[in-house]
PDB file of N, CA and C in Angstrom:
ATOM      1  N   UNK A 176     -14.368 -15.520  -7.646  1.00 95.00           N
ATOM      2  CA  UNK A 176     -13.223 -15.035  -7.763  1.00 95.00           C
ATOM      3  C   UNK A 176     -13.250 -13.342  -7.276  1.00 95.00           C
ATOM      4  N   UNK A 177     -12.214 -13.010  -6.748  1.00 97.00           N
ATOM      5  CA  UNK A 177     -11.959 -11.527  -6.359  1.00 97.00           C
ATOM      6  C   UNK A 177     -10.799 -10.977  -6.927  1.00 97.00           C
ATOM      7  N   UNK A 178     -10.778  -9.755  -7.069  1.00 97.00           N
ATOM      8  CA  UNK A 178      -9.489  -8.997  -7.412  1.00 97.00           C
ATOM      9  C   UNK A 178      -9.127  -8.207  -6.106  1.00 97.00           C
ATOM     10  N   UNK A 179      -8.025  -8.330  -5.514  1.00 98.00           N
ATOM     11  CA  UNK A 179      -7.469  -7.716  -4.493  1.00 98.00           C
ATOM     12  C   UNK A 179      -6.494  -6.575  -4.837  1.00 98.00           C
ATOM     13  N   UNK A 180      -6.636  -5.362  -4.649  1.00 97.00           N
ATOM     14  CA  UNK A 180      -5.788  -4.482  -5.114  1.00 97.00           C
ATOM     15  C   UNK A 180      -5.143  -3.878  -3.667  1.00 97.00           C
ATOM     16  N   UNK A 181      -3.917  -3.957  -3.323  1.00 96.00           N
ATOM     17  CA  UNK A 181      -3.245  -3.819  -2.110  1.00 96.00           C
ATOM     18  C   UNK A 181      -2.281  -2.744  -2.404  1.00 96.00           C
ATOM     19  N   UNK A 182      -2.380  -1.701  -1.896  1.00 94.00           N
ATOM     20  CA  UNK A 182      -1.276  -0.540  -1.888  1.00 94.00           C
ATOM     21  C   UNK A 182      -0.645  -0.522  -0.511  1.00 94.00           C
ATOM     22  N   UNK A 183       0.761  -0.931  -0.542  1.00 92.00           N
ATOM     23  CA  UNK A 183       1.462  -0.869   0.558  1.00 92.00           C
ATOM     24  C   UNK A 183       2.862  -0.020   0.463  1.00 92.00           C
ATOM     25  N   UNK A 184       3.352   0.479   1.498  1.00 87.00           N
ATOM     26  CA  UNK A 184       4.581   1.376   1.528  1.00 87.00           C
ATOM     27  C   UNK A 184       5.586   0.598   1.037  1.00 87.00           C
ATOM     28  N   UNK A 185       6.616   0.855   0.262  1.00 86.00           N
ATOM     29  CA  UNK A 185       7.702   0.333  -0.341  1.00 86.00           C
ATOM     30  C   UNK A 185       8.599  -0.547   0.681  1.00 86.00           C
ATOM     31  N   UNK A 186       8.611  -0.149   2.069  1.00 85.00           N
ATOM     32  CA  UNK A 186       9.435  -0.723   3.108  1.00 85.00           C
ATOM     33  C   UNK A 186       8.773  -2.071   3.459  1.00 85.00           C
ATOM     34  N   UNK A 187       7.540  -2.181   3.247  1.00 89.00           N
ATOM     35  CA  UNK A 187       6.621  -3.403   3.657  1.00 89.00           C
ATOM     36  C   UNK A 187       6.800  -4.275   2.283  1.00 89.00           C
ATOM     37  N   UNK A 188       7.023  -3.941   0.993  1.00 90.00           N
ATOM     38  CA  UNK A 188       6.617  -4.520  -0.064  1.00 90.00           C
ATOM     39  C   UNK A 188       7.443  -5.753  -0.186  1.00 90.00           C
ATOM     40  N   UNK A 189       8.843  -6.000  -0.109  1.00 92.00           N
ATOM     41  CA  UNK A 189       9.698  -7.026  -0.139  1.00 92.00           C
ATOM     42  C   UNK A 189       9.300  -8.207   0.547  1.00 92.00           C
ATOM     43  N   UNK A 190       9.017  -7.878   1.944  1.00 92.00           N
ATOM     44  CA  UNK A 190       8.626  -8.851   2.825  1.00 92.00           C
ATOM     45  C   UNK A 190       7.253  -9.562   2.372  1.00 92.00           C
ATOM     46  N   UNK A 191       6.267  -8.737   1.842  1.00 94.00           N
ATOM     47  CA  UNK A 191       5.057  -9.155   1.449  1.00 94.00           C
ATOM     48  C   UNK A 191       5.057  -9.960   0.404  1.00 94.00           C
ATOM     49  N   UNK A 192       5.886  -9.544  -0.684  1.00 95.00           N
ATOM     50  CA  UNK A 192       6.062 -10.398  -2.087  1.00 95.00           C
ATOM     51  C   UNK A 192       6.725 -11.636  -1.619  1.00 95.00           C
ATOM     52  N   UNK A 193       7.763 -11.789  -0.715  1.00 96.00           N
ATOM     53  CA  UNK A 193       8.228 -12.966  -0.264  1.00 96.00           C
ATOM     54  C   UNK A 193       7.230 -13.918   0.305  1.00 96.00           C
ATOM     55  N   UNK A 194       6.453 -13.170   0.974  1.00 95.00           N
ATOM     56  CA  UNK A 194       5.315 -14.328   1.787  1.00 95.00           C
ATOM     57  C   UNK A 194       4.280 -14.634   0.661  1.00 95.00           C
ATOM     58  N   UNK A 195       4.003 -13.909  -0.289  1.00 96.00           N
ATOM     59  CA  UNK A 195       3.203 -14.468  -1.477  1.00 96.00           C
ATOM     60  C   UNK A 195       3.810 -15.560  -2.057  1.00 96.00           C
ATOM     61  N   UNK A 196       5.042 -15.450  -2.448  1.00 96.00           N
ATOM     62  CA  UNK A 196       5.755 -16.502  -3.137  1.00 96.00           C
ATOM     63  C   UNK A 196       5.982 -17.729  -2.228  1.00 96.00           C
ATOM     64  N   UNK A 197       6.057 -17.767  -0.929  1.00 96.00           N
ATOM     65  CA  UNK A 197       6.090 -18.748  -0.013  1.00 96.00           C
ATOM     66  C   UNK A 197       4.786 -19.591  -0.186  1.00 96.00           C
ATOM     67  N   UNK A 198       3.563 -18.723  -0.118  1.00 95.00           N
ATOM     68  CA  UNK A 198       2.416 -19.300   0.011  1.00 95.00           C
ATOM     69  C   UNK A 198       1.661 -19.836  -1.274  1.00 95.00           C
ATOM     70  N   UNK A 199       2.430 -19.576  -2.335  1.00 95.00           N
ATOM     71  CA  UNK A 199       1.799 -19.820  -3.654  1.00 95.00           C
ATOM     72  C   UNK A 199       0.755 -18.825  -4.214  1.00 95.00           C
ATOM     73  N   UNK A 200       1.003 -17.732  -3.789  1.00 95.00           N
ATOM     74  CA  UNK A 200      -0.231 -16.704  -4.469  1.00 95.00           C
ATOM     75  C   UNK A 200       0.454 -15.923  -5.353  1.00 95.00           C
ATOM     76  N   UNK A 201       0.010 -15.836  -6.427  1.00 94.00           N
ATOM     77  CA  UNK A 201       0.490 -14.990  -7.667  1.00 94.00           C
ATOM     78  C   UNK A 201      -0.056 -13.652  -7.505  1.00 94.00           C
ATOM     79  N   UNK A 202       0.899 -12.778  -7.781  1.00 95.00           N
ATOM     80  CA  UNK A 202       0.719 -11.236  -7.779  1.00 95.00           C
ATOM     81  C   UNK A 202       1.257 -10.445  -8.697  1.00 95.00           C
ATOM     82  N   UNK A 203       0.664  -9.366  -9.194  1.00 96.00           N
ATOM     83  CA  UNK A 203       1.437  -8.504 -10.149  1.00 96.00           C
ATOM     84  C   UNK A 203       1.855  -7.269  -9.218  1.00 96.00           C
ATOM     85  N   UNK A 204       3.122  -6.873  -9.329  1.00 95.00           N
ATOM     86  CA  UNK A 204       3.657  -5.771  -8.554  1.00 95.00           C
ATOM     87  C   UNK A 204       3.564  -4.489  -9.309  1.00 95.00           C
ATOM     88  N   UNK A 205       3.278  -3.520  -8.970  1.00 95.00           N
ATOM     89  CA  UNK A 205       3.542  -2.132  -9.730  1.00 95.00           C
ATOM     90  C   UNK A 205       3.962  -1.166  -8.776  1.00 95.00           C
ATOM     91  N   UNK A 206       4.809  -0.396  -9.484  1.00 90.00           N
ATOM     92  CA  UNK A 206       5.287   0.696  -8.585  1.00 90.00           C
ATOM     93  C   UNK A 206       4.348   1.892  -8.714  1.00 90.00           C
ATOM     94  N   UNK A 207       4.164   2.563  -7.444  1.00 85.00           N
ATOM     95  CA  UNK A 207       3.186   3.666  -7.367  1.00 85.00           C
ATOM     96  C   UNK A 207       3.715   4.676  -6.571  1.00 85.00           C
ATOM     97  N   UNK A 208       2.933   5.953  -6.435  1.00 80.00           N
ATOM     98  CA  UNK A 208       3.471   6.987  -5.552  1.00 80.00           C
ATOM     99  C   UNK A 208       2.218   7.571  -4.904  1.00 80.00           C
ATOM    100  N   UNK A 209       2.449   7.630  -3.415  1.00 70.00           N
ATOM    101  CA  UNK A 209       1.256   8.255  -2.656  1.00 70.00           C
ATOM    102  C   UNK A 209       1.135   9.647  -3.020  1.00 70.00           C
ATOM    103  N   UNK A 210      -0.122  10.131  -2.811  1.00 62.00           N
ATOM    104  CA  UNK A 210      -0.342  11.595  -2.919  1.00 62.00           C
ATOM    105  C   UNK A 210      -0.049  12.605  -1.965  1.00 62.00           C
ATOM    106  N   UNK A 211      -0.323  12.039  -0.710  1.00 59.00           N
ATOM    107  CA  UNK A 211      -0.126  12.902   0.441  1.00 59.00           C
ATOM    108  C   UNK A 211       1.238  13.246   0.780  1.00 59.00           C
ATOM    109  N   UNK A 212       2.152  11.969   0.876  1.00 56.00           N
ATOM    110  CA  UNK A 212       3.524  12.233   1.460  1.00 56.00           C
ATOM    111  C   UNK A 212       4.430  12.138  -0.003  1.00 56.00           C
ATOM    112  N   UNK A 213       3.858  11.956  -1.074  1.00 64.00           N
ATOM    113  CA  UNK A 213       4.585  11.689  -2.210  1.00 64.00           C
ATOM    114  C   UNK A 213       5.716  10.764  -2.289  1.00 64.00           C
ATOM    115  N   UNK A 214       5.537   9.550  -1.546  1.00 69.00           N
ATOM    116  CA  UNK A 214       6.509   8.690  -1.235  1.00 69.00           C
ATOM    117  C   UNK A 214       6.263   7.213  -1.991  1.00 69.00           C
ATOM    118  N   UNK A 215       7.233   6.589  -2.105  1.00 78.00           N
ATOM    119  CA  UNK A 215       7.000   5.442  -2.976  1.00 78.00           C
ATOM    120  C   UNK A 215       6.232   4.429  -2.422  1.00 78.00           C
ATOM    121  N   UNK A 216       5.403   3.779  -3.149  1.00 88.00           N
ATOM    122  CA  UNK A 216       4.470   2.814  -2.672  1.00 88.00           C
ATOM    123  C   UNK A 216       4.528   1.504  -3.624  1.00 88.00           C
ATOM    124  N   UNK A 217       3.940   0.468  -3.280  1.00 92.00           N
ATOM    125  CA  UNK A 217       3.996  -0.626  -4.426  1.00 92.00           C
ATOM    126  C   UNK A 217       2.421  -0.954  -4.195  1.00 92.00           C
ATOM    127  N   UNK A 218       1.769  -1.270  -5.407  1.00 95.00           N
ATOM    128  CA  UNK A 218       0.499  -1.822  -5.669  1.00 95.00           C
ATOM    129  C   UNK A 218       0.501  -3.184  -6.074  1.00 95.00           C
ATOM    130  N   UNK A 219      -0.048  -4.033  -5.476  1.00 97.00           N
ATOM    131  CA  UNK A 219      -0.072  -5.478  -5.888  1.00 97.00           C
ATOM    132  C   UNK A 219      -1.380  -5.645  -6.312  1.00 97.00           C
ATOM    133  N   UNK A 220      -1.680  -6.468  -7.450  1.00 97.00           N
ATOM    134  CA  UNK A 220      -2.854  -6.853  -7.933  1.00 97.00           C
ATOM    135  C   UNK A 220      -2.846  -8.429  -7.811  1.00 97.00           C
ATOM    136  N   UNK A 221      -3.844  -8.984  -7.382  1.00 97.00           N
ATOM    137  CA  UNK A 221      -4.102 -10.345  -7.058  1.00 97.00           C
ATOM    138  C   UNK A 221      -5.509 -10.711  -7.407  1.00 97.00           C
ATOM    139  N   UNK A 222      -5.443 -11.832  -8.267  1.00 95.00           N
ATOM    140  CA  UNK A 222      -6.651 -12.657  -8.627  1.00 95.00           C
ATOM    141  C   UNK A 222      -6.786 -13.728  -7.639  1.00 95.00           C
ATOM    142  N   UNK A 223      -7.888 -13.863  -6.729  1.00 95.00           N
ATOM    143  CA  UNK A 223      -7.823 -14.722  -5.630  1.00 95.00           C
ATOM    144  C   UNK A 223      -9.090 -15.407  -5.795  1.00 95.00           C
ATOM    145  N   UNK A 224      -9.163 -16.946  -5.556  1.00 95.00           N
ATOM    146  CA  UNK A 224     -10.359 -17.570  -5.494  1.00 95.00           C
ATOM    147  C   UNK A 224     -11.151 -17.088  -4.134  1.00 95.00           C
ATOM    148  N   UNK A 225     -12.300 -17.138  -4.186  1.00 96.00           N
ATOM    149  CA  UNK A 225     -13.180 -16.781  -2.921  1.00 96.00           C
ATOM    150  C   UNK A 225     -12.777 -17.171  -1.736  1.00 96.00           C
ATOM    151  N   UNK A 226     -12.377 -18.715  -1.739  1.00 97.00           N
ATOM    152  CA  UNK A 226     -11.877 -19.350  -0.470  1.00 97.00           C
ATOM    153  C   UNK A 226     -10.675 -18.945   0.020  1.00 97.00           C
ATOM    154  N   UNK A 227      -9.888 -18.281  -0.676  1.00 96.00           N
ATOM    155  CA  UNK A 227      -8.454 -17.765  -0.140  1.00 96.00           C
ATOM    156  C   UNK A 227      -8.472 -16.356   0.052  1.00 96.00           C
ATOM    157  N   UNK A 228      -9.286 -15.625  -0.134  1.00 97.00           N
ATOM    158  CA  UNK A 228      -9.492 -14.159   0.173  1.00 97.00           C
ATOM    159  C   UNK A 228      -9.069 -13.964   1.472  1.00 97.00           C
ATOM    160  N   UNK A 229      -9.572 -14.637   2.656  1.00 97.00           N
ATOM    161  CA  UNK A 229      -9.295 -14.332   3.957  1.00 97.00           C
ATOM    162  C   UNK A 229      -8.008 -14.482   4.368  1.00 97.00           C
ATOM    163  N   UNK A 230      -7.225 -15.626   3.658  1.00 95.00           N
ATOM    164  CA  UNK A 230      -5.861 -15.971   3.869  1.00 95.00           C
ATOM    165  C   UNK A 230      -5.121 -14.845   3.443  1.00 95.00           C
ATOM    166  N   UNK A 231      -5.271 -14.476   2.097  1.00 96.00           N
ATOM    167  CA  UNK A 231      -4.430 -13.462   1.546  1.00 96.00           C
ATOM    168  C   UNK A 231      -4.590 -12.085   2.417  1.00 96.00           C
ATOM    169  N   UNK A 232      -5.812 -11.756   2.804  1.00 96.00           N
ATOM    170  CA  UNK A 232      -5.952 -10.618   3.828  1.00 96.00           C
ATOM    171  C   UNK A 232      -5.219 -10.643   4.889  1.00 96.00           C
ATOM    172  N   UNK A 233      -5.046 -11.738   5.532  1.00 95.00           N
ATOM    173  CA  UNK A 233      -4.269 -12.043   6.800  1.00 95.00           C
ATOM    174  C   UNK A 233      -2.790 -11.870   6.475  1.00 95.00           C
ATOM    175  N   UNK A 234      -2.374 -12.247   5.391  1.00 95.00           N
ATOM    176  CA  UNK A 234      -0.961 -12.224   4.967  1.00 95.00           C
ATOM    177  C   UNK A 234      -0.551 -10.677   4.870  1.00 95.00           C
ATOM    178  N   UNK A 235      -1.331 -10.008   4.270  1.00 95.00           N
ATOM    179  CA  UNK A 235      -1.206  -8.590   4.009  1.00 95.00           C
ATOM    180  C   UNK A 235      -1.213  -7.943   5.446  1.00 95.00           C
ATOM    181  N   UNK A 236      -2.154  -8.239   6.178  1.00 93.00           N
ATOM    182  CA  UNK A 236      -2.172  -7.551   7.461  1.00 93.00           C
ATOM    183  C   UNK A 236      -1.068  -7.990   8.322  1.00 93.00           C
ATOM    184  N   UNK A 237      -0.432  -9.235   8.489  1.00 92.00           N
ATOM    185  CA  UNK A 237       0.758  -9.538   9.196  1.00 92.00           C
ATOM    186  C   UNK A 237       1.865  -8.895   8.681  1.00 92.00           C
ATOM    187  N   UNK A 238       2.033  -8.580   7.472  1.00 92.00           N
ATOM    188  CA  UNK A 238       3.375  -8.070   6.834  1.00 92.00           C
ATOM    189  C   UNK A 238       3.383  -6.545   6.692  1.00 92.00           C
ATOM    190  N   UNK A 239       2.260  -5.722   6.906  1.00 89.00           N
ATOM    191  CA  UNK A 239       2.357  -4.460   6.516  1.00 89.00           C
ATOM    192  C   UNK A 239       1.809  -3.680   7.791  1.00 89.00           C
ATOM    193  N   UNK A 240       2.708  -3.220   8.521  1.00 79.00           N
ATOM    194  CA  UNK A 240       2.560  -2.625   9.943  1.00 79.00           C
ATOM    195  C   UNK A 240       2.678  -1.075   9.680  1.00 79.00           C
ATOM    196  N   UNK A 241       1.769  -0.335  10.466  1.00 72.00           N
ATOM    197  CA  UNK A 241       1.818   1.158  10.542  1.00 72.00           C
ATOM    198  C   UNK A 241       2.917   1.628  11.687  1.00 72.00           C
ATOM    199  N   UNK A 242       3.487   2.687  11.205  1.00 68.00           N
ATOM    200  CA  UNK A 242       4.626   3.361  12.177  1.00 68.00           C
ATOM    201  C   UNK A 242       4.567   4.711  12.062  1.00 68.00           C
ATOM    202  N   UNK A 243       5.116   5.378  13.056  1.00 69.00           N
ATOM    203  CA  UNK A 243       5.133   6.775  13.052  1.00 69.00           C
ATOM    204  C   UNK A 243       6.426   7.227  12.437  1.00 69.00           C
ATOM    205  N   UNK A 244       6.331   8.366  11.526  1.00 64.00           N
ATOM    206  CA  UNK A 244       7.489   8.886  10.889  1.00 64.00           C
ATOM    207  C   UNK A 244       7.387  10.546  10.826  1.00 64.00           C
ATOM    208  N   UNK A 245       8.708  10.978  11.545  1.00 67.00           N
ATOM    209  CA  UNK A 245       8.677  12.587  11.387  1.00 67.00           C
ATOM    210  C   UNK A 245       9.089  13.003  10.070  1.00 67.00           C
ATOM    211  N   UNK A 246       8.384  14.113   9.579  1.00 65.00           N
ATOM    212  CA  UNK A 246       8.703  14.685   8.331  1.00 65.00           C
ATOM    213  C   UNK A 246       8.610  16.151   8.571  1.00 65.00           C
ATOM    214  N   UNK A 247       9.377  16.982   7.555  1.00 65.00           N
ATOM    215  CA  UNK A 247       9.199  18.410   7.625  1.00 65.00           C
ATOM    216  C   UNK A 247       7.774  18.879   6.985  1.00 65.00           C
ATOM    217  N   UNK A 248       7.167  19.813   7.785  1.00 63.00           N
ATOM    218  CA  UNK A 248       5.917  20.294   7.257  1.00 63.00           C
ATOM    219  C   UNK A 248       6.323  21.323   5.906  1.00 63.00           C
ATOM    220  N   UNK A 249       5.407  21.217   4.968  1.00 60.00           N
ATOM    221  CA  UNK A 249       5.698  21.950   3.770  1.00 60.00           C
ATOM    222  C   UNK A 249       5.672  23.415   4.091  1.00 60.00           C
ATOM    223  N   UNK A 250       6.426  24.168   3.386  1.00 57.00           N
ATOM    224  CA  UNK A 250       6.649  25.646   3.573  1.00 57.00           C
ATOM    225  C   UNK A 250       5.283  26.306   3.166  1.00 57.00           C
ATOM    226  N   UNK A 251       4.777  27.331   3.896  1.00 57.00           N
ATOM    227  CA  UNK A 251       3.739  28.048   3.434  1.00 57.00           C
ATOM    228  C   UNK A 251       4.019  29.254   2.375  1.00 57.00           C
ATOM    229  N   UNK A 252       3.332  29.198   1.536  1.00 59.00           N
ATOM    230  CA  UNK A 252       3.600  30.233   0.528  1.00 59.00           C
ATOM    231  C   UNK A 252       2.654  31.696   0.695  1.00 59.00           C
ATOM    232  N   UNK A 253       2.278  31.827   1.808  1.00 57.00           N
ATOM    233  CA  UNK A 253       1.451  32.882   2.279  1.00 57.00           C
ATOM    234  C   UNK A 253       2.458  34.156   2.425  1.00 57.00           C
ATOM    235  N   UNK A 254       2.280  35.063   1.607  1.00 57.00           N
ATOM    236  CA  UNK A 254       3.299  36.208   1.654  1.00 57.00           C
ATOM    237  C   UNK A 254       2.809  37.375   2.671  1.00 57.00           C
ATOM    238  N   UNK A 255       2.841  37.112   3.852  1.00 57.00           N
ATOM    239  CA  UNK A 255       2.553  37.963   4.826  1.00 57.00           C
ATOM    240  C   UNK A 255       3.848  38.287   5.520  1.00 57.00           C
ATOM    241  N   UNK A 256       3.970  39.178   6.544  1.00 54.00           N
ATOM    242  CA  UNK A 256       5.077  39.459   7.096  1.00 54.00           C
ATOM    243  C   UNK A 256       5.462  38.473   8.201  1.00 54.00           C
ATOM    244  N   UNK A 257       4.666  37.493   8.488  1.00 55.00           N
ATOM    245  CA  UNK A 257       4.954  36.545   9.485  1.00 55.00           C
ATOM    246  C   UNK A 257       6.056  35.862   9.033  1.00 55.00           C
ATOM    247  N   UNK A 258       7.008  35.368   9.766  1.00 54.00           N
ATOM    248  CA  UNK A 258       7.949  34.401   9.337  1.00 54.00           C
ATOM    249  C   UNK A 258       7.429  32.813   9.475  1.00 54.00           C
ATOM    250  N   UNK A 259       7.313  32.035   8.332  1.00 58.00           N
ATOM    251  CA  UNK A 259       6.566  30.937   8.523  1.00 58.00           C
ATOM    252  C   UNK A 259       7.743  29.786   8.123  1.00 58.00           C
ATOM    253  N   UNK A 260       8.427  29.170   9.058  1.00 63.00           N
ATOM    254  CA  UNK A 260       9.415  28.262   8.929  1.00 63.00           C
ATOM    255  C   UNK A 260       8.728  26.774   9.003  1.00 63.00           C
ATOM    256  N   UNK A 261       9.501  25.928   8.221  1.00 66.00           N
ATOM    257  CA  UNK A 261       8.847  24.424   8.449  1.00 66.00           C
ATOM    258  C   UNK A 261       9.287  23.817   9.610  1.00 66.00           C
ATOM    259  N   UNK A 262       8.508  23.085  10.114  1.00 69.00           N
ATOM    260  CA  UNK A 262       8.636  22.324  11.558  1.00 69.00           C
ATOM    261  C   UNK A 262       8.371  20.869  11.384  1.00 69.00           C
ATOM    262  N   UNK A 263       8.839  19.924  12.326  1.00 70.00           N
ATOM    263  CA  UNK A 263       8.793  18.696  12.172  1.00 70.00           C
ATOM    264  C   UNK A 263       7.281  18.081  12.624  1.00 70.00           C
ATOM    265  N   UNK A 264       6.688  17.019  11.807  1.00 69.00           N
ATOM    266  CA  UNK A 264       5.446  16.730  12.024  1.00 69.00           C
ATOM    267  C   UNK A 264       5.428  15.204  12.023  1.00 69.00           C
ATOM    268  N   UNK A 265       4.865  14.677  13.151  1.00 67.00           N
ATOM    269  CA  UNK A 265       4.772  12.998  13.153  1.00 67.00           C
ATOM    270  C   UNK A 265       3.549  12.744  12.255  1.00 67.00           C
ATOM    271  N   UNK A 266       3.773  11.656  11.353  1.00 66.00           N
ATOM    272  CA  UNK A 266       2.661  11.331  10.665  1.00 66.00           C
ATOM    273  C   UNK A 266       2.629   9.867  10.748  1.00 66.00           C
ATOM    274  N   UNK A 267       1.498   9.291  10.544  1.00 62.00           N
ATOM    275  CA  UNK A 267       1.381   7.593  10.443  1.00 62.00           C
ATOM    276  C   UNK A 267       1.519   7.237   9.029  1.00 62.00           C
ATOM    277  N   UNK A 268       2.465   6.210   8.878  1.00 61.00           N
ATOM    278  CA  UNK A 268       2.888   5.756   7.526  1.00 61.00           C
ATOM    279  C   UNK A 268       2.735   4.210   7.645  1.00 61.00           C
ATOM    280  N   UNK A 269       2.881   3.487   6.518  1.00 67.00           N
ATOM    281  CA  UNK A 269       2.653   2.018   6.434  1.00 67.00           C
ATOM    282  C   UNK A 269       1.476   1.413   6.472  1.00 67.00           C
ATOM    283  N   UNK A 270       1.391   0.225   6.851  1.00 80.00           N
ATOM    284  CA  UNK A 270      -0.093  -0.322   6.591  1.00 80.00           C
ATOM    285  C   UNK A 270      -0.481  -0.638   5.348  1.00 80.00           C
ATOM    286  N   UNK A 271      -1.729  -1.061   5.022  1.00 89.00           N
ATOM    287  CA  UNK A 271      -1.999  -1.254   3.553  1.00 89.00           C
ATOM    288  C   UNK A 271      -3.453  -0.765   3.341  1.00 89.00           C
ATOM    289  N   UNK A 272      -3.690  -0.329   2.070  1.00 91.00           N
ATOM    290  CA  UNK A 272      -4.918   0.249   1.800  1.00 91.00           C
ATOM    291  C   UNK A 272      -5.261  -0.914   0.622  1.00 91.00           C
ATOM    292  N   UNK A 273      -6.557  -1.550   1.006  1.00 95.00           N
ATOM    293  CA  UNK A 273      -6.963  -2.606   0.162  1.00 95.00           C
ATOM    294  C   UNK A 273      -8.379  -2.252  -0.385  1.00 95.00           C
ATOM    295  N   UNK A 274      -8.635  -2.950  -1.656  1.00 97.00           N
ATOM    296  CA  UNK A 274      -9.840  -2.963  -2.327  1.00 97.00           C
ATOM    297  C   UNK A 274      -9.934  -4.446  -2.850  1.00 97.00           C
ATOM    298  N   UNK A 275     -11.075  -4.766  -2.367  1.00 98.00           N
ATOM    299  CA  UNK A 275     -11.631  -6.263  -2.908  1.00 98.00           C
ATOM    300  C   UNK A 275     -12.786  -6.170  -3.809  1.00 98.00           C
ATOM    301  N   UNK A 276     -12.566  -6.543  -5.049  1.00 97.00           N
ATOM    302  CA  UNK A 276     -13.637  -6.483  -6.057  1.00 97.00           C
ATOM    303  C   UNK A 276     -14.043  -7.739  -6.825  1.00 97.00           C
ATOM    304  N   UNK A 277     -15.351  -7.869  -7.068  1.00 97.00           N
ATOM    305  CA  UNK A 277     -15.892  -9.061  -7.677  1.00 97.00           C
ATOM    306  C   UNK A 277     -15.350  -8.969  -9.045  1.00 97.00           C
ATOM    307  N   UNK A 278     -15.000 -10.531  -9.556  1.00 95.00           N
ATOM    308  CA  UNK A 278     -14.584 -10.430 -10.863  1.00 95.00           C
ATOM    309  C   UNK A 278     -15.555 -11.407 -11.660  1.00 95.00           C
ATOM    310  N   UNK A 279     -16.034 -10.815 -12.656  1.00 94.00           N
ATOM    311  CA  UNK A 279     -17.122 -11.413 -13.594  1.00 94.00           C
ATOM    312  C   UNK A 279     -16.383 -12.588 -14.406  1.00 94.00           C
ATOM    313  N   UNK A 280     -15.314 -12.333 -14.731  1.00 92.00           N
ATOM    314  CA  UNK A 280     -14.680 -13.411 -15.793  1.00 92.00           C
ATOM    315  C   UNK A 280     -13.221 -13.255 -15.594  1.00 92.00           C
ATOM    316  N   UNK A 281     -12.621 -14.514 -15.721  1.00 87.00           N
ATOM    317  CA  UNK A 281     -11.240 -14.440 -15.661  1.00 87.00           C
ATOM    318  C   UNK A 281     -10.711 -15.352 -17.021  1.00 87.00           C
ATOM    319  N   UNK A 282      -9.904 -14.803 -17.629  1.00 89.00           N
ATOM    320  CA  UNK A 282      -9.325 -15.600 -18.813  1.00 89.00           C
ATOM    321  C   UNK A 282      -7.997 -15.608 -18.853  1.00 89.00           C
ATOM    322  N   UNK A 283      -7.261 -16.484 -19.548  1.00 86.00           N
ATOM    323  CA  UNK A 283      -5.843 -16.685 -19.594  1.00 86.00           C
ATOM    324  C   UNK A 283      -5.410 -16.918 -20.949  1.00 86.00           C
ATOM    325  N   UNK A 284      -4.644 -16.575 -21.754  1.00 91.00           N
ATOM    326  CA  UNK A 284      -4.486 -16.878 -23.039  1.00 91.00           C
ATOM    327  C   UNK A 284      -2.977 -17.212 -23.154  1.00 91.00           C
TER     328      UNK A 284
END
């Protein structure tokens, strides 16, 4: 058995959660916040039998796409005489960050 931790952008989480339900995959959904863009993410925790790991990873891959997003650069707090304005920057967002961990023991009470 494996524990899959999947961190996905909120924009992809509803579609992915629906796919999990359609395919009979149980998942726990947690709200989380990304560090770099400080935007909302969803973290899914999935306990998966070894034989179903590839199926789950494929579902995540199909439903979590990367895309380009324009955001304003953070202002600089350098107190020089130079005028430092914010400017738009294109960043890649979306996709999924996955961790697949072995499970020593699984219990339900």
